[in-house]
Coordinates of C-alpha atoms in Angstrom, one line a residue:
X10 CA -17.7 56.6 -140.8
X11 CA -19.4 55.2 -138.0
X12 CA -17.1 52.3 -137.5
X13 CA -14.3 55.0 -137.2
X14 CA -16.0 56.8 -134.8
X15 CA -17.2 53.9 -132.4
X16 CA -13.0 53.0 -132.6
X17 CA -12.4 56.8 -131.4
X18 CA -15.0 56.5 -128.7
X19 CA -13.6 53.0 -127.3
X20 CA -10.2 54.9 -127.3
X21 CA -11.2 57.8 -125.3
X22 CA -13.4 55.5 -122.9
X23 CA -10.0 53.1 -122.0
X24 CA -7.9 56.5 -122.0
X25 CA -10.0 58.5 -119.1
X26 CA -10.8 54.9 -117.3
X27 CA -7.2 55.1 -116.5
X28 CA -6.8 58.8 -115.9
X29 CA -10.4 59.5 -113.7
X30 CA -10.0 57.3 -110.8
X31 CA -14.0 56.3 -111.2
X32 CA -15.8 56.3 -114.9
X33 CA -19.4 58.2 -114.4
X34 CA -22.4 56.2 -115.3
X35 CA -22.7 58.4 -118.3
X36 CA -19.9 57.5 -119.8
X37 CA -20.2 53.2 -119.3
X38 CA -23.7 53.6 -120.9
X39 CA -22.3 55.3 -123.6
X40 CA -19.5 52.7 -124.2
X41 CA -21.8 49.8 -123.4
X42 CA -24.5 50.7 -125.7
X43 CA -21.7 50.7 -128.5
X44 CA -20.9 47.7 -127.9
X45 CA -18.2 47.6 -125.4
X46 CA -18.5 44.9 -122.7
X47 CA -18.2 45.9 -119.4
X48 CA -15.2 44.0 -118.6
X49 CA -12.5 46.3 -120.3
X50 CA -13.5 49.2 -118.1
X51 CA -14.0 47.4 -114.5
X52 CA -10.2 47.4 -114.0
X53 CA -10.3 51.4 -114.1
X54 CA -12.8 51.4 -110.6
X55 CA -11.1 53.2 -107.8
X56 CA -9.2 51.5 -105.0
X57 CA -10.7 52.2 -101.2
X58 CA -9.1 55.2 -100.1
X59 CA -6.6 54.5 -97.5
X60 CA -7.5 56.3 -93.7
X61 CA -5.2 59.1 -94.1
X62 CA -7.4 60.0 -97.6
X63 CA -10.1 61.9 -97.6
X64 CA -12.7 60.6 -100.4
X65 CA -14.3 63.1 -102.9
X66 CA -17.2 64.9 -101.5
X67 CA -19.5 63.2 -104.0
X68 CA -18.5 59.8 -103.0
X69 CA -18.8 60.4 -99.2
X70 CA -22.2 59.5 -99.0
X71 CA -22.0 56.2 -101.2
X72 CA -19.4 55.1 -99.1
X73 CA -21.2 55.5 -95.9
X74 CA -24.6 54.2 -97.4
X75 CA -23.6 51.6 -99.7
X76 CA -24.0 48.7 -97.1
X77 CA -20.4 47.8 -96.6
X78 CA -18.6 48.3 -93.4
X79 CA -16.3 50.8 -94.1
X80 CA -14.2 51.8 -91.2
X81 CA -15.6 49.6 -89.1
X82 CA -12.4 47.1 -88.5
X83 CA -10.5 50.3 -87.5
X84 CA -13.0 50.8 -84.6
X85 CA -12.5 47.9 -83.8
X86 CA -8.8 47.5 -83.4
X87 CA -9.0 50.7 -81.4
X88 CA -10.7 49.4 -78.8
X89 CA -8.7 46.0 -79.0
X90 CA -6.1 48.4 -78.1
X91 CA -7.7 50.2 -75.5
X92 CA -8.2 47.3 -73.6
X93 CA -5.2 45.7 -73.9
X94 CA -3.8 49.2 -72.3
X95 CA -5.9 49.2 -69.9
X96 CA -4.8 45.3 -69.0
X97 CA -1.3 46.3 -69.0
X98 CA -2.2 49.0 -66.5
X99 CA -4.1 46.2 -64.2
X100 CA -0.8 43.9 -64.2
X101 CA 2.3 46.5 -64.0
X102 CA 5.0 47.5 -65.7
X103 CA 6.7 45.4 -67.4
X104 CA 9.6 44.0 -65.2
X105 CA 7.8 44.6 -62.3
X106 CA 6.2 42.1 -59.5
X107 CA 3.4 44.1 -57.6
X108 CA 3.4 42.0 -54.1
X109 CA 2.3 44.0 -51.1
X110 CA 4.4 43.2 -47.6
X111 CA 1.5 40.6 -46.6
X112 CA 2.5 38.6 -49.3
X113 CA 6.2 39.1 -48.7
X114 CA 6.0 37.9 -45.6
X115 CA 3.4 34.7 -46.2
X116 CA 5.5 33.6 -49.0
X117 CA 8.8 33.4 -47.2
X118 CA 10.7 36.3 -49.1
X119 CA 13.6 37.9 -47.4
X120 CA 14.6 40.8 -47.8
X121 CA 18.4 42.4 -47.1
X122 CA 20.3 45.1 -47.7
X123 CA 23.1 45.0 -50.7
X124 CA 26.4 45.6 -48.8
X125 CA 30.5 45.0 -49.2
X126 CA 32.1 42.5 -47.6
X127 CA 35.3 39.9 -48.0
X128 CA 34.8 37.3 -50.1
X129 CA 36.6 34.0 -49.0
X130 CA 39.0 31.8 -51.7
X131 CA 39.2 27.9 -50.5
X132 CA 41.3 25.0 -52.0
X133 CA 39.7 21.8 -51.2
X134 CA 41.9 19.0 -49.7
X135 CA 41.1 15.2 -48.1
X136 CA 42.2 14.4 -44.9
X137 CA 42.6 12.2 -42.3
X138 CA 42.3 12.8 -37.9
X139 CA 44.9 12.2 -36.2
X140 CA 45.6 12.6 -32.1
X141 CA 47.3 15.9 -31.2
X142 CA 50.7 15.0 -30.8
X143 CA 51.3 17.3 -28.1
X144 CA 48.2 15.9 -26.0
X145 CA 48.4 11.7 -26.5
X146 CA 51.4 10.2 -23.6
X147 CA 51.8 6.7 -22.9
X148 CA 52.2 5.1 -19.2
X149 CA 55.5 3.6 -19.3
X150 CA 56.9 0.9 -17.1
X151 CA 60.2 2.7 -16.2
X152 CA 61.1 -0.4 -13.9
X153 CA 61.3 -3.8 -14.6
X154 CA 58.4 -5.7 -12.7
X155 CA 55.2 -7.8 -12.8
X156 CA 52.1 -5.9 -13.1
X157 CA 50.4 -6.0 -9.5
X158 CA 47.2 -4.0 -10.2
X159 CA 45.3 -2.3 -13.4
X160 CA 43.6 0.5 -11.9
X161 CA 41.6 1.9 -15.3
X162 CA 40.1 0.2 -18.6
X163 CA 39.5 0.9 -21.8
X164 CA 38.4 4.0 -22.3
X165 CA 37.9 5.3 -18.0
X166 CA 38.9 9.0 -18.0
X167 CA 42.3 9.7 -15.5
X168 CA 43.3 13.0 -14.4
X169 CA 47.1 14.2 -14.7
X170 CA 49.0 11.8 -11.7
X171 CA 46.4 9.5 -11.1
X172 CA 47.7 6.4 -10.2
X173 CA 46.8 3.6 -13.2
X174 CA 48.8 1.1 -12.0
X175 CA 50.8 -1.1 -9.7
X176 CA 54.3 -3.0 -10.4
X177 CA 55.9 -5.6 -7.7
X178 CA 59.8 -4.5 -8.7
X179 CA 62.7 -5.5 -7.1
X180 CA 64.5 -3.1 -8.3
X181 CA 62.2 -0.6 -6.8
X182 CA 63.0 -2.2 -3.4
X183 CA 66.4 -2.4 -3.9
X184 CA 66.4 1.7 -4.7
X185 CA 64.3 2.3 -1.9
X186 CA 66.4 0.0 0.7
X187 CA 69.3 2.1 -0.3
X188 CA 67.9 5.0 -0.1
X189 CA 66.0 4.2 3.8
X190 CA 69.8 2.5 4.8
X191 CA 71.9 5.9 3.5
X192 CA 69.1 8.1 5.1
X193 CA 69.2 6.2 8.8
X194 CA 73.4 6.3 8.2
X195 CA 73.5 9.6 7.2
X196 CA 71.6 11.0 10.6
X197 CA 73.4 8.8 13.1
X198 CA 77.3 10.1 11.2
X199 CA 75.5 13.6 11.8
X200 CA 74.6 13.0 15.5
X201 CA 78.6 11.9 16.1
X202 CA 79.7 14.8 14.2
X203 CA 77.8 17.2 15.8
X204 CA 78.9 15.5 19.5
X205 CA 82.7 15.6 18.1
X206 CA 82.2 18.8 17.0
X207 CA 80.9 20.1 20.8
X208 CA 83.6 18.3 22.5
X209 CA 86.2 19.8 20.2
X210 CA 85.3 23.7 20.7
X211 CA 85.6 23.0 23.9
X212 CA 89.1 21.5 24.1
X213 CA 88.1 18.1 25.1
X214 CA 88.7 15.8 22.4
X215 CA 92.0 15.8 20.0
X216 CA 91.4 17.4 16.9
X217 CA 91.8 14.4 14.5
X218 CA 88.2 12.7 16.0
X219 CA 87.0 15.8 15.2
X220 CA 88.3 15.4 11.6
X221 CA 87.7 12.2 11.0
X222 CA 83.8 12.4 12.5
X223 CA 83.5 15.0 9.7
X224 CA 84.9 13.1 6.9
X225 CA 82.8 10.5 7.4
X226 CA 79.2 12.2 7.7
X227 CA 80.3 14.0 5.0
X228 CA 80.7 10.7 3.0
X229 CA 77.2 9.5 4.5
X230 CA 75.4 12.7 3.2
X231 CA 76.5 12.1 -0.3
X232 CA 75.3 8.2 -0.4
X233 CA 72.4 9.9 0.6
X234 CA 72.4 12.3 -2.0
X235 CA 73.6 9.2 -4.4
X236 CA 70.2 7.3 -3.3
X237 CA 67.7 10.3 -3.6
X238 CA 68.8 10.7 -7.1
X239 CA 68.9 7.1 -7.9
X240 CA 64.9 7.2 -6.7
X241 CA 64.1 10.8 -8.7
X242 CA 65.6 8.6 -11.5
X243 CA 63.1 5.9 -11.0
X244 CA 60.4 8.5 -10.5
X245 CA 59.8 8.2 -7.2
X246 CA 59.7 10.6 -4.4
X247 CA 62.4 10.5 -1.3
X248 CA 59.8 12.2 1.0
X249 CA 57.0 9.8 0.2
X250 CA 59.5 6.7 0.1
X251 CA 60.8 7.7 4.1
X252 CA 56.8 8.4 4.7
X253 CA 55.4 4.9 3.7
X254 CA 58.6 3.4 5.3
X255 CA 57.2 4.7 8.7
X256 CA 53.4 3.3 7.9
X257 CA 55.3 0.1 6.8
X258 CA 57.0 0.3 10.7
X259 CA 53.0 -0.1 12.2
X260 CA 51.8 -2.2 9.5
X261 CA 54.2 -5.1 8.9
X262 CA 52.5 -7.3 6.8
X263 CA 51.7 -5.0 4.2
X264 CA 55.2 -3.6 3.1
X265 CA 55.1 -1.1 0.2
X266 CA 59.2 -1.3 0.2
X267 CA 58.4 -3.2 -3.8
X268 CA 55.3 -1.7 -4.9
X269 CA 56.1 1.0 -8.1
X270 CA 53.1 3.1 -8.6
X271 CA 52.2 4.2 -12.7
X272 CA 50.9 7.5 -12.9
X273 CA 49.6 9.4 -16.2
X274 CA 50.7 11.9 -17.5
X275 CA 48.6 14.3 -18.7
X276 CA 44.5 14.3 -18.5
X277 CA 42.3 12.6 -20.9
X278 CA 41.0 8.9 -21.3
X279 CA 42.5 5.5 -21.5
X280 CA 42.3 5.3 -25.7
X281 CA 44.6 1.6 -25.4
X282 CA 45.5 -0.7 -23.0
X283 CA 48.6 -3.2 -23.6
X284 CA 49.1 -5.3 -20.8
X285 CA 47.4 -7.5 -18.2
X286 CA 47.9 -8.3 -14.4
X287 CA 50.8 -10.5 -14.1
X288 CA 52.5 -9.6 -16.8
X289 CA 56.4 -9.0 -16.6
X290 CA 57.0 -5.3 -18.5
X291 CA 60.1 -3.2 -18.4
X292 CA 62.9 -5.5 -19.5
X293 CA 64.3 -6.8 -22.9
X294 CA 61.4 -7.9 -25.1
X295 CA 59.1 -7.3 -22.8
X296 CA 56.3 -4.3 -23.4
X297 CA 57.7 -1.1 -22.2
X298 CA 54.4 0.8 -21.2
X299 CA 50.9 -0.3 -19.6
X300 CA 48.3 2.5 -21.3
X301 CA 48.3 5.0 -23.6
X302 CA 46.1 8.1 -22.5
X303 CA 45.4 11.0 -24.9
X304 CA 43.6 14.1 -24.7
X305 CA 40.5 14.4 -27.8
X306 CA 39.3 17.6 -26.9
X307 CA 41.2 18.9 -28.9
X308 CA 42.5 16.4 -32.9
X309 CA 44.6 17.4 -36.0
X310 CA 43.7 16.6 -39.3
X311 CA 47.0 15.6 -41.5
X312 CA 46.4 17.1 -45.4
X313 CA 48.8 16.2 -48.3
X314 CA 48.5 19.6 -50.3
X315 CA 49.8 19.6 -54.0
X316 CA 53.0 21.5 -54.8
X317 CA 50.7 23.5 -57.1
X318 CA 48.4 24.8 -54.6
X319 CA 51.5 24.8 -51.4
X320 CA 52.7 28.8 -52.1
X321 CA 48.5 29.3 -51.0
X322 CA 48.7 27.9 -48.1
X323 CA 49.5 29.8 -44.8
X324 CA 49.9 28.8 -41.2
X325 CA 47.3 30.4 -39.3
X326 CA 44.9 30.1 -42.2
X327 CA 40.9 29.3 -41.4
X328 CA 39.8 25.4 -42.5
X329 CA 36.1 24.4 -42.9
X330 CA 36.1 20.7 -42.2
X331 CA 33.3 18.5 -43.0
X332 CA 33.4 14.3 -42.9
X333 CA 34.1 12.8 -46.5
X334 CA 31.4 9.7 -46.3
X335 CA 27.8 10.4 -47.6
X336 CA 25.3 12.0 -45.3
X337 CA 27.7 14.2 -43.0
X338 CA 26.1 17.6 -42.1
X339 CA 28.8 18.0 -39.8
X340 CA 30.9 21.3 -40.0
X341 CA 33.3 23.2 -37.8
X342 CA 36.4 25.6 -38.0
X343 CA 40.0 24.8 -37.4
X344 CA 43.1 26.5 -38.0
X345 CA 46.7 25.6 -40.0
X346 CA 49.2 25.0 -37.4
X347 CA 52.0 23.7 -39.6
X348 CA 52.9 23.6 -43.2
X349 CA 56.0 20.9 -43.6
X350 CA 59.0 22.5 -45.6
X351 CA 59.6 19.1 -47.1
X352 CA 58.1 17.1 -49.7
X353 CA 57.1 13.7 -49.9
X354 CA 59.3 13.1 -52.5
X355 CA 56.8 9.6 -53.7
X356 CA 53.3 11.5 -53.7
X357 CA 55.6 15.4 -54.4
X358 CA 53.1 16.5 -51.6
X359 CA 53.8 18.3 -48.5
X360 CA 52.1 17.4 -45.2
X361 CA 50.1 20.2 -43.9
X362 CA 48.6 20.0 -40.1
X363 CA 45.3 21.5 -39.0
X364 CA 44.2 21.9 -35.2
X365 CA 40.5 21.1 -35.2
X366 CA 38.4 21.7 -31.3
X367 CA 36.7 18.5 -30.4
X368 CA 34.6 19.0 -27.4
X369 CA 31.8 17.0 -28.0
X370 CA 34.6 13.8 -29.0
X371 CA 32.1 13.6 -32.4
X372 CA 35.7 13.9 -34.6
X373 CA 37.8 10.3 -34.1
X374 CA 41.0 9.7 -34.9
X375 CA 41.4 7.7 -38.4
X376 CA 38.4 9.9 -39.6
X377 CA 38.4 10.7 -43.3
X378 CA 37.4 14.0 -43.6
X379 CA 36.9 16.9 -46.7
X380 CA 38.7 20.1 -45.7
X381 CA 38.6 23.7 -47.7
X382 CA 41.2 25.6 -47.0
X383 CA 40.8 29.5 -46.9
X384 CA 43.7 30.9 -49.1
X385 CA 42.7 34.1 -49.8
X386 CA 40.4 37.1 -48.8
X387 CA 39.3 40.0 -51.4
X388 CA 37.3 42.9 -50.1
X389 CA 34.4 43.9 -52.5
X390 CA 31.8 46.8 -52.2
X391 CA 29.2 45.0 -53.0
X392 CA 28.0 41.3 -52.4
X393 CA 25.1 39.5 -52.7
X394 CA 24.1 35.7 -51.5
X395 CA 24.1 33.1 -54.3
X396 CA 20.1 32.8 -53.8
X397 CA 19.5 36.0 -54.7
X398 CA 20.3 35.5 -58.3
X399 CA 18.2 34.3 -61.1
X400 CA 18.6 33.7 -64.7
X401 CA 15.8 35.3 -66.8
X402 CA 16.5 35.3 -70.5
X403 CA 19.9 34.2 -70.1
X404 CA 20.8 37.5 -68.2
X405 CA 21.7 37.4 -64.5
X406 CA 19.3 39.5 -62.0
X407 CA 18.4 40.3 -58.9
X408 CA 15.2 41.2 -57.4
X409 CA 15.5 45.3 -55.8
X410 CA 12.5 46.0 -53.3
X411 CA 10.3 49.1 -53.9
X412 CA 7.2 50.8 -52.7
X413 CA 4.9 48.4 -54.9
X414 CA 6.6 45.2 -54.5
X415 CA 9.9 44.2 -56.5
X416 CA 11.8 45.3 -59.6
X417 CA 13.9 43.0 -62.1
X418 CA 17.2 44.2 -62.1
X419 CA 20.2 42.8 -64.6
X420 CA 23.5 42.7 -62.5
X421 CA 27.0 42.3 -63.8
X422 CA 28.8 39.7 -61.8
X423 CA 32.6 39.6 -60.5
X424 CA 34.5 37.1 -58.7
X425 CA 32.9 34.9 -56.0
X426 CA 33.1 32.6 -53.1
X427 CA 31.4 29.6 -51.9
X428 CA 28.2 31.7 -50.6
X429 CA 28.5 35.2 -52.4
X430 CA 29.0 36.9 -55.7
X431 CA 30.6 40.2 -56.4
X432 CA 27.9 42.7 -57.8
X433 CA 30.0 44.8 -60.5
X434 CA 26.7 46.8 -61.7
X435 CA 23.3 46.8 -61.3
X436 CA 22.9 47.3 -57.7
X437 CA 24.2 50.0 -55.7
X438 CA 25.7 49.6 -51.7
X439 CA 22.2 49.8 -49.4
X440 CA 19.4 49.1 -51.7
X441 CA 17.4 46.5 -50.6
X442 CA 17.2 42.7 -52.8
X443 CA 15.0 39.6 -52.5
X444 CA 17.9 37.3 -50.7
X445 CA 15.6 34.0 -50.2
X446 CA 13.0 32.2 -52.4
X447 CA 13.5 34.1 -55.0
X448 CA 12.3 31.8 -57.4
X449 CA 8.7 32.7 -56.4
X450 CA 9.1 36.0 -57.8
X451 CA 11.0 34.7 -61.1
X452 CA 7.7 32.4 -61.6
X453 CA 5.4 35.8 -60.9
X454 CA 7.5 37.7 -63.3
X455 CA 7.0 35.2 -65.9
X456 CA 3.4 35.3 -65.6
X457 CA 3.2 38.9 -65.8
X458 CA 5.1 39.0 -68.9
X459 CA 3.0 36.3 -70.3
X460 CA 0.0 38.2 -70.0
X461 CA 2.0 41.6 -71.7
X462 CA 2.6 39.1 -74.9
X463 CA -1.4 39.1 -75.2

């Protein structure tokens, strides 16, 4: 009987040590001074009331008193967290660089307004500089002669009809002998016309001197004529040719009658040089000019342009050119003068001329230079410079300036040129962006963020 009842006890003791969250003391003596170890009724202790529970009034106290720390760690993470707020509040806002406009200013930062603008499409083409064609002449020996006198070297500046040179010709003499004999006949044929003519309004001489004193200073004016041209042809001057006849008259021993004066054309500098004094020029096998002068102020630059990128290309179009060996810093502007309707037909390229200014000589002919064409303009309402972007994250931004310092702004980008991207969101037409050393603000981000992730 008591066996059975020591059975129905150990029952009821495992039955309410899983229904009564904590077994009272009563009821473990009871069970342990029947035998029961303590073991099979230790699973059946409460668990710690979470924070949101409220314990049983009777356990409140044990809880408190029973020297553990309960509650404690949630103190402590409160104020964990109340500092780290208050930190955040020390650095900023998250994706925001507080710098005041000392800083701005030490540091190099500056600042510009976001604004539309053209954005400028280039092709980019070698090249080589060439002499402009319209301002390189040469001297030519348009008599044949012996050279008498070289007036310039290598490289002198001449002005337009400056005399460069000197040729003993005697073909020159012979043109200018004919020209000084049908001059001297020519007035004394006038002087008997004129005399025949008096005579004959008066009555005194027969009609047919009269005639014939006409026909033939008629016939003296046009070998006249003849000879002026034969010297205009020769390049020589029948008013300066009658003038140094006369000096010739008081000077006799130095007769001009075969000298044949070179004069250049055009204004620049002597560039080459082909013969030497004494040298025969003029005839068969024999060099045909003396100098060549050209004009550098101002050169073209001779591209071969693919057939692919030829439909871009217009006359009139803007060229950057900058030299092609290592180390040039060089850059200046020129413009397409001439795009060639023919192809080369070995390279399929066409030959496309650029007029580049040259006043400082620094661009030489035989040059190889780079050259980016401009073949296109597209007007965009907002552009920014290329240094104003960073990457953060893999996401494009900008830096926008406000009250505190600057804010981190993810931009949408469109098409660009060699300076500028389109903005297609982010940034609106007038607010102000980091433009320059923005990388310093990139790095200050990064720490700021950094000390967010503690």
């Amino acid at each position: 009987m008591r066996i059975l009842l020591t059975v129905v006890l150990v029952a009821t003791g495992v039955l309410a040590g899983a229904a009564i969250p904590a077994v009272s003391g009563f009821v473990r003596g009871l069970l342990t001074s029947a035998g029961l170890p303590p073991a099979v009724f230790t699973y059946a202790a409460a668990p710690v009331p979470e924070a949101s529970e409220k314990p049983p009034a009777g356990e409140a106290t044990h809880a408190e008193g029973d020297g553990h720390d309960h509650g404690k760690p949630a103190a402590k993470s409160e104020g964990r967290a109340r500092g780290e707020h208050a930190h955040s509040e020390a650095e900023g806002e998250e994706g925001h660089v507080k710098m005041t406009a000392e800083q701005v200013e030490n540091q190099d930062i500056r600042v510009a307004k976001a604004e539309g603008g053209t954005l400028y499409r280039h092709i980019v083409v070698p090249g080589t500089i060439t002499p402009d064609a319209d301002r390189i002449a040469r001297v030519p020996a348009r008599v044949v002669g012996t050279v008498a006198e070289m007036r310039k070297r290598l490289g002198d500046a001449v002005k337009k009809d400056e005399v460069v040179a000197v040729l003993d010709s005697r073909e020159v003499a012979d043109a200018k002998s004919d020209y000084l004999t049908a001059s001297v006949k020519a007035e004394l044929e006038k002087t008997n016309f004129d005399r025949q003519q008096a005579l004959w309004d008066k009555r005194i001489s027969a009609e047919s001197a009269f005639l014939n004193a006409k026909a033939v200073y008629a016939e003296a004016a046009l070998r006249q004529d003849l000879a002026r041209q034969k010297l205009s042809a020769l390049g020589l001057n029948a008013a300066e040719v009658a003038k140094s006849a006369k000096q010739d008259e008081s000077t006799p021993n130095a007769s001009s009658l075969r000298q044949y004066e070179l004069r250049s054309p055009l204004t620049g500098r002597v560039v080459e040089r082909k013969v030497d004094v004494g040298a025969k020029v003029g005839s068969e096998g024999d060099p045909s000019d003396v100098y060549t002068v050209a004009d550098l102020s101002n050169v073209w630059i001779e591209l071969s342009v693919s057939t692919a990128d030829l439909a871009k290309v217009k006359e009139g179009a803007n060229v950057t050119v900058t030299p092609s060996q290592e180390g040039g810093e060089r850059h200046d502007r020129g413009k397409v003068i001439f795009v060639s309707p023919l192809l080369n037909q070995e390279t399929r390229s066409a030959r496309v001329v650029v007029a580049l200014p040259n006043k400082d000589m620094a661009w030489r002919p035989g040059t190889y230079v780079t050259a980016e064409v401009e073949v296109g303009q597209d007007r965009v309402p907002v552009r920014v410079p290329k240094a104003a972007l960073q990457t953060v994250e893999g996401k494009r931004i900008v830096f926008v300036r406000t009250d505190e310092g600057f804010e981190k702004r993810e931009v949408g980008l469109g098409r660009s040129d060699d300076d500028t991207f389109e903005i297609t969101s982010g940034v609106k037409p007038g607010e102000k962006i980091a433009v320059a050393n923005t990388f310093l603000l990139k790095a200050e981000l990064g720490k700021s963020e950094a000390d967010h992730a503690h």
